[in-house]
Amino acid sequence: MDQFLIMTLWGILVLLILSAFFSGSETALTAVSRPLLHQLERNGHTRARMVNELSADKGRLIGAILIGNNLVNILASVLATGILIELFGTAGIAYATIAMTVLVVVFAEVLPKTYALTHADRMALAVAPILRIFVVLFSPFSRATQVIVGLILRIFGITLSNGQPQAFVEEELRGAIELHKGDDVLFRDEKSMLHSILDLDDVEVGEVMIHRSAVAAIDADLPTPEIMHQVVESPFTRIPLWRDKPENIIGVLHAKALLREIEKHPGNLETLKVADLATVPWFIPESTDLLSQLRAFRKRREHFALVVDEYGDLMGIVTLEDILEEIVGDISDEHDVRHKGIRPQPDGDIIVDGDVTIRDLNREFDWQLPDEDAATIAGLVLHESRLIPDAGQIFMFFGYRFEILARSGNRISALRITPNMDQSDQYSDTGDNQASQI
């Protein structure tokens, strides 16, 4: 009897250890860092590949773990109940219930799961080879259980779908980026760039393009020396050529192409036909999103496109650099003309040019100004005020104070913005014009 009791106690101990193994493995494999394991697998880590293979079929994995866990817990409880009934009679049932509940909860559930939560990656890599054996062993029972569960759910009108909608996947990725916080400037820049990448398909080229009023273009009918002089003076390598009127773009001249031809015609520039050197202009609609345009730039191996509206009228130009700046921020070299148009003041106010984009302001100062209805800050004021304001007028909406400093024709050329105003004055999206004029 004593030998049987000792063997049974050892059996219960082994079963509790197995229960702890299954519980900890379940937590570790569900809490593991998928990006880290994916990278480890790419680097040739064998156990990382095992973990990823197990996680790929979650139904089979969880089914095997639950079957194994319940099997050892029930068996351990049965053995403990048998021993205690033998020792204490029917009262042994109550003793076994209390003892096994405490042992299972503390040593087979809370303890292993707590450890697994704090060492998920390390534990997942450690248990993967052993767990894979149990998954294969319990696979027939797990598949049968899944079929039964699926049939029961179908009876109640519940259907199971594989994967998540793309919108949920993107939001999950945004949430993962937000979870990582830090005060380091470099860290914040990297976080901002990751968000900007995810925003590319939500931003249209019309929001980031260089407006036609600011485009440096050259009249194709000018004498060749004059065209050459303008090309040399320009800070750009690709320059649109127009004929008859600036909106009629007939081609795009590359400075290097012009220099090559000049080298071939030394001292005889009059015979050089610059218009023949220009490439065929590439027109795109202003509604094209930046992600599609970035792919188009890569596919066509071009860096320059002309933006037109729904009527085919020229709106401006967009370049590969414009799209990259949406990700990494302003890119400048020694030839760029600096025109940021944002001038912070000592009192906390911001003086901005009217053509500064809302996205640039939000990125620069971590603001949340809406950019769905307008691309520039002047456009936002016009949209919210429903009028063309005069210099000196002041408006309050979205928790900001907007003072019109200058107007050029019908265009707002400069504004003073005071952030963090009383939120009671903030614009309310009710469908009515809630912007308040002071």
XYZ file of C-alpha atoms in Angstrom:
438
model
C 0.000 0.000 0.000
C 2.794 2.395 0.890
C 4.585 1.659 -2.388
C 1.368 2.230 -4.358
C 0.802 5.537 -2.520
C 4.317 6.745 -3.288
C 3.995 5.827 -6.982
C 0.642 7.624 -7.177
C 2.062 10.762 -5.569
C 4.953 10.714 -8.037
C 2.431 10.306 -10.846
C 0.441 13.312 -9.601
C 3.659 15.348 -9.436
C 4.587 14.437 -13.023
C 1.071 15.285 -14.217
C 1.218 18.676 -12.478
C 4.558 19.371 -14.171
C 3.003 18.496 -17.534
C 0.046 20.739 -16.735
C 2.434 23.592 -15.937
C 4.240 22.884 -19.220
C 1.033 23.087 -21.259
C -0.196 26.219 -19.467
C 3.117 28.043 -19.796
C 3.506 26.982 -23.430
C 0.055 28.305 -24.317
C 0.844 31.693 -22.788
C 4.343 31.875 -24.275
C 3.216 31.028 -27.803
C 0.335 33.520 -27.729
C 2.439 36.322 -26.199
C 5.543 35.750 -28.299
C 6.861 38.605 -30.443
C 5.994 37.613 -33.992
C 8.322 40.185 -35.630
C 11.261 38.989 -33.521
C 10.609 35.315 -34.281
C 10.171 36.108 -37.971
C 13.540 37.857 -38.046
C 15.205 35.018 -36.131
C 13.835 32.524 -38.645
C 15.205 34.600 -41.521
C 18.582 34.484 -39.775
C 18.459 30.668 -39.751
C 17.260 30.038 -36.172
C 15.793 26.498 -36.227
C 13.644 26.801 -33.103
C 12.237 30.110 -34.280
C 11.086 28.328 -37.422
C 9.408 25.677 -35.240
C 7.583 28.365 -33.242
C 6.380 30.079 -36.418
C 5.176 26.778 -37.866
C 3.241 26.018 -34.672
C 1.726 29.525 -34.602
C 0.727 29.318 -38.254
C -2.049 26.836 -37.382
C -3.416 28.297 -34.153
C -6.490 26.056 -34.103
C -4.397 22.915 -34.161
C -1.920 24.307 -31.626
C -4.474 25.524 -29.071
C -6.517 22.350 -29.517
C -3.525 20.139 -28.739
C -2.532 22.245 -25.712
C -6.058 22.240 -24.275
C -6.462 18.495 -24.808
C -3.136 17.783 -23.146
C -3.742 20.220 -20.291
C -7.211 18.948 -19.468
C -6.114 15.342 -19.805
C -3.311 15.637 -17.229
C -5.381 17.821 -14.864
C -8.302 15.393 -14.855
C -6.023 12.384 -14.453
C -4.150 14.040 -11.575
C -7.453 14.890 -9.872
C -8.735 11.338 -10.286
C -5.557 9.862 -8.754
C -5.648 12.318 -5.851
C -9.331 11.604 -5.221
C -8.721 7.846 -5.215
C -5.933 8.126 -2.647
C -7.820 10.457 -0.307
C -11.013 8.376 -0.474
C -8.893 5.354 0.488
C -7.473 7.290 3.452
C -10.478 9.384 4.613
C -13.527 7.796 3.075
C -16.086 9.958 1.304
C -14.617 13.063 2.979
C -11.590 12.465 0.760
C -13.579 13.877 -2.193
C -13.701 17.289 -0.531
C -10.067 17.085 0.528
C -9.008 16.114 -3.014
C -11.027 18.977 -4.527
C -9.431 21.556 -2.230
C -5.896 20.187 -2.540
C -5.930 19.789 -6.337
C -7.542 23.207 -6.862
C -4.757 24.869 -4.885
C -2.008 22.842 -6.574
C -3.352 23.327 -10.112
C -4.103 27.035 -9.749
C -0.805 27.943 -8.061
C 1.724 25.573 -9.592
C 0.120 24.569 -12.909
C -1.570 27.843 -13.927
C -0.514 31.089 -12.242
C 3.186 30.298 -11.725
C 4.018 29.021 -15.260
C 1.839 31.626 -16.976
C 3.379 34.465 -14.972
C 6.851 33.306 -15.972
C 5.767 32.847 -19.588
C 4.360 36.367 -19.778
C 7.675 37.901 -18.707
C 9.877 35.533 -20.762
C 7.585 34.730 -23.694
C 10.199 34.689 -26.464
C 12.759 32.682 -24.510
C 10.210 30.140 -23.277
C 8.572 29.734 -26.694
C 11.936 28.860 -28.216
C 12.636 26.395 -25.375
C 9.344 24.484 -25.486
C 8.851 24.417 -29.274
C 10.569 21.027 -29.966
C 8.700 19.219 -27.168
C 5.403 20.905 -27.922
C 5.628 19.956 -31.584
C 5.627 16.285 -30.541
C 2.437 16.746 -28.516
C 0.803 18.684 -31.365
C 1.468 15.788 -33.762
C 0.363 13.232 -31.140
C -2.921 14.982 -30.369
C -3.542 16.130 -33.945
C -6.350 13.611 -34.720
C -8.225 14.539 -31.533
C -7.640 18.255 -32.165
C -8.992 18.049 -35.729
C -12.023 16.112 -34.569
C -12.663 18.683 -31.852
C -12.439 21.536 -34.378
C -14.960 19.827 -36.652
C -17.387 19.293 -33.772
C -17.005 22.882 -32.565
C -17.488 24.198 -36.117
C -20.704 22.200 -36.522
C -22.074 23.434 -33.196
C -21.296 27.059 -34.067
C -22.911 26.626 -37.473
C -26.092 25.398 -35.821
C -26.269 28.709 -33.969
C -25.562 30.683 -37.155
C -21.966 31.596 -36.286
C -19.397 31.361 -39.093
C -15.649 31.399 -38.600
C -13.511 33.454 -40.997
C -9.794 33.201 -41.557
C -7.711 36.335 -41.085
C -8.770 39.903 -40.453
C -9.880 42.697 -42.773
C -7.019 44.811 -44.112
C -8.237 47.826 -42.120
C -7.915 45.867 -38.856
C -4.431 44.688 -39.768
C -3.316 48.259 -40.437
C -4.856 49.526 -37.199
C -3.124 46.722 -35.317
C 0.175 47.849 -36.797
C -0.538 51.463 -35.850
C -1.345 50.351 -32.333
C 1.908 48.414 -32.101
C 3.815 51.542 -33.130
C 1.989 53.629 -30.518
C 2.763 51.106 -27.758
C 6.471 51.846 -28.101
C 7.072 55.148 -26.367
C 10.220 57.114 -25.700
C 11.500 60.632 -25.194
C 14.485 60.364 -27.515
C 14.248 62.677 -30.547
C 15.528 59.975 -32.891
C 12.926 57.566 -31.536
C 10.117 60.052 -32.135
C 11.357 60.681 -35.679
C 11.361 56.967 -36.452
C 7.852 56.614 -35.005
C 6.636 59.534 -37.119
C 8.155 58.001 -40.257
C 6.433 54.668 -39.625
C 3.085 56.425 -39.266
C 3.769 58.404 -42.453
C 4.412 55.194 -44.393
C 1.043 53.829 -43.293
C -0.603 57.112 -44.321
C 0.699 57.054 -47.906
C -2.425 55.437 -49.323
C -4.624 58.012 -47.568
C -2.841 61.078 -48.995
C -3.428 62.282 -52.554
C -0.753 63.848 -54.735
C -2.860 67.023 -54.856
C -2.051 67.508 -51.156
C 1.738 67.387 -51.542
C 2.323 68.656 -55.080
C 4.115 71.882 -55.931
C 1.409 74.249 -57.153
C 1.733 75.489 -60.716
C 2.242 79.049 -59.427
C 5.513 77.901 -57.843
C 6.667 75.619 -60.675
C 9.839 76.698 -62.474
C 9.070 76.207 -66.171
C 10.717 77.537 -69.328
C 9.247 78.800 -72.596
C 10.377 76.320 -75.258
C 10.398 79.041 -77.926
C 13.096 81.099 -76.240
C 16.531 81.232 -77.880
C 18.751 78.336 -76.905
C 21.294 80.504 -75.005
C 18.472 81.971 -72.919
C 17.077 78.509 -72.156
C 20.549 77.312 -71.225
C 20.981 80.315 -68.911
C 17.671 79.602 -67.159
C 18.547 75.924 -66.763
C 21.905 76.810 -65.201
C 20.274 79.319 -62.838
C 17.557 76.866 -61.806
C 18.137 74.673 -58.714
C 16.272 71.798 -60.423
C 17.501 69.117 -62.817
C 14.103 68.447 -64.432
C 12.317 71.495 -65.825
C 8.988 71.555 -67.700
C 8.921 73.232 -71.094
C 5.810 75.115 -72.203
C 4.617 76.662 -75.423
C 2.040 79.414 -76.031
C 0.985 79.450 -72.361
C 2.590 78.181 -69.130
C -0.170 75.596 -68.618
C 0.589 73.941 -71.978
C 3.486 71.658 -71.027
C 5.045 70.013 -74.067
C 7.894 68.144 -72.368
C 10.290 67.845 -69.456
C 13.900 68.867 -69.985
C 16.654 67.175 -68.003
C 19.674 69.390 -67.365
C 22.091 66.537 -68.083
C 20.515 65.874 -71.463
C 21.009 69.544 -72.332
C 24.642 69.501 -71.182
C 25.372 66.431 -73.305
C 24.028 68.142 -76.402
C 25.949 71.341 -75.634
C 29.120 69.281 -75.473
C 28.302 67.827 -78.904
C 27.701 71.322 -80.378
C 30.502 73.500 -78.991
C 30.167 77.104 -80.100
C 27.094 76.370 -82.214
C 24.141 76.516 -79.801
C 21.781 78.155 -82.287
C 21.356 74.881 -84.178
C 20.410 73.046 -80.997
C 16.688 72.348 -80.696
C 16.029 72.148 -76.992
C 12.409 71.003 -77.382
C 13.631 67.834 -79.099
C 15.648 66.916 -75.984
C 12.631 66.993 -73.694
C 10.931 63.764 -72.672
C 7.202 63.233 -73.117
C 5.361 64.715 -70.121
C 3.680 62.261 -67.774
C 0.301 63.499 -66.547
C -1.430 62.014 -63.504
C -4.754 62.884 -61.793
C -4.604 64.856 -58.566
C -6.634 62.128 -56.817
C -3.821 59.556 -57.135
C -2.733 58.384 -53.692
C 0.944 58.592 -52.762
C 1.436 54.853 -52.365
C 0.172 54.183 -55.902
C 2.281 57.045 -57.239
C 5.386 55.757 -55.460
C 4.861 52.365 -57.075
C 4.322 54.054 -60.446
C 7.576 56.008 -60.061
C 9.436 52.767 -59.361
C 7.786 50.909 -62.225
C 8.400 53.656 -64.796
C 11.789 54.559 -63.309
C 10.825 58.221 -63.329
C 11.015 60.903 -60.639
C 8.719 63.563 -62.086
C 5.010 63.816 -62.960
C 2.598 66.609 -63.861
C -0.632 66.760 -61.879
C -3.928 67.632 -63.586
C -7.461 68.067 -62.264
C -10.634 66.338 -63.473
C -10.861 68.785 -66.394
C -7.309 68.116 -67.534
C -6.014 71.507 -66.409
C -2.509 71.641 -64.968
C -2.475 71.792 -61.160
C 1.230 71.417 -60.446
C 3.994 68.845 -60.295
C 4.909 66.016 -57.942
C 8.322 64.384 -57.640
C 9.734 61.324 -55.944
C 11.353 63.655 -53.428
C 7.941 65.093 -52.511
C 6.703 61.615 -51.596
C 9.878 60.744 -49.685
C 9.538 63.987 -47.736
C 6.108 62.820 -46.595
C 7.914 59.927 -44.896
C 11.193 61.374 -43.633
C 10.404 65.091 -43.466
C 12.010 67.990 -45.308
C 14.959 67.049 -47.545
C 17.292 69.870 -48.536
C 20.623 70.102 -50.291
C 22.950 72.983 -51.145
C 20.928 73.805 -54.275
C 17.473 73.855 -52.709
C 15.638 77.095 -52.196
C 14.643 77.111 -48.554
C 11.009 78.091 -48.236
C 9.603 76.440 -45.193
C 7.181 79.225 -44.392
C 6.927 78.336 -40.691
C 8.270 80.855 -38.172
C 7.771 80.060 -34.463
C 7.558 83.157 -32.245
C 8.964 83.674 -28.714
C 5.442 83.966 -27.274
C 4.467 80.520 -28.566
C 2.549 81.730 -31.616
C 3.383 80.422 -35.081
C 3.507 82.672 -38.153
C 2.999 80.630 -41.314
C 2.657 81.299 -45.004
C -0.764 80.471 -46.413
C 0.605 77.779 -48.726
C 2.121 75.712 -45.893
C 0.438 72.307 -45.825
C -1.559 71.156 -42.836
C 0.391 67.900 -42.809
C 3.665 69.810 -42.414
C 2.259 71.732 -39.446
C 0.900 68.569 -37.824
C 4.237 66.845 -38.292
C 6.275 69.820 -37.084
C 4.302 70.579 -33.911
C 2.439 67.302 -33.277
C -0.896 69.021 -33.925
C -4.137 67.330 -34.963
C -5.533 69.803 -37.484
C -7.824 68.002 -39.977
C -6.609 67.763 -43.567
C -9.570 65.981 -45.159
C -11.163 69.117 -46.670
C -8.091 71.268 -47.351
C -4.414 70.677 -48.068
C -2.969 74.043 -46.959
C -3.534 76.094 -43.823
C -5.032 78.917 -45.910
C -7.427 76.428 -47.468
C -8.483 75.253 -44.014
C -9.307 78.805 -42.919
C -11.273 79.434 -46.112
C -13.175 76.179 -45.701
C -14.094 76.807 -42.070
C -14.837 80.534 -42.333
C -16.856 80.213 -45.560
C -15.497 83.581 -46.745
C -12.386 85.289 -48.043
C -11.143 87.116 -44.932
C -9.416 90.455 -44.749
C -6.121 91.137 -42.999
C -6.711 91.526 -39.278
C -9.670 89.169 -39.020
C -9.433 86.446 -36.385
C -11.103 83.035 -36.313
C -11.312 80.325 -33.661
C -11.775 76.651 -34.429
C -10.277 73.247 -33.540
C -8.818 74.807 -30.381
C -6.595 77.223 -32.369
C -6.709 80.967 -32.979
C -6.091 82.049 -36.573
C -5.249 85.694 -37.278
C -5.029 86.799 -40.906
C -1.817 88.816 -41.281
C -1.748 89.398 -45.033
C -3.792 88.734 -48.133
C -2.646 88.806 -51.743
C -5.641 89.183 -54.020
C -8.056 86.476 -52.977
C -5.277 84.368 -51.455
C -4.322 84.311 -47.751
C -0.563 84.789 -47.757
C 0.283 84.848 -44.032
C -1.372 83.849 -40.755
C -0.575 83.875 -37.059
C -1.675 80.691 -35.271
C -2.072 80.473 -31.504
C -2.418 76.826 -30.393
C -4.041 75.352 -27.271
C -6.878 77.846 -27.005
C -9.994 77.257 -24.873
C -11.558 74.034 -26.144
C -15.025 75.514 -25.672
C -14.346 77.526 -28.848
C -13.353 74.445 -30.762
C -15.098 73.563 -33.992
C -17.778 70.918 -33.552
C -18.399 68.574 -36.463
C -22.171 68.866 -36.562
C -22.540 69.748 -40.204
C -23.002 73.435 -39.422
C -20.396 76.126 -39.655
C -19.184 76.376 -36.072
C -16.089 78.503 -36.725
C -16.321 81.636 -34.611
C -15.119 84.969 -35.917
C -13.738 87.520 -33.469
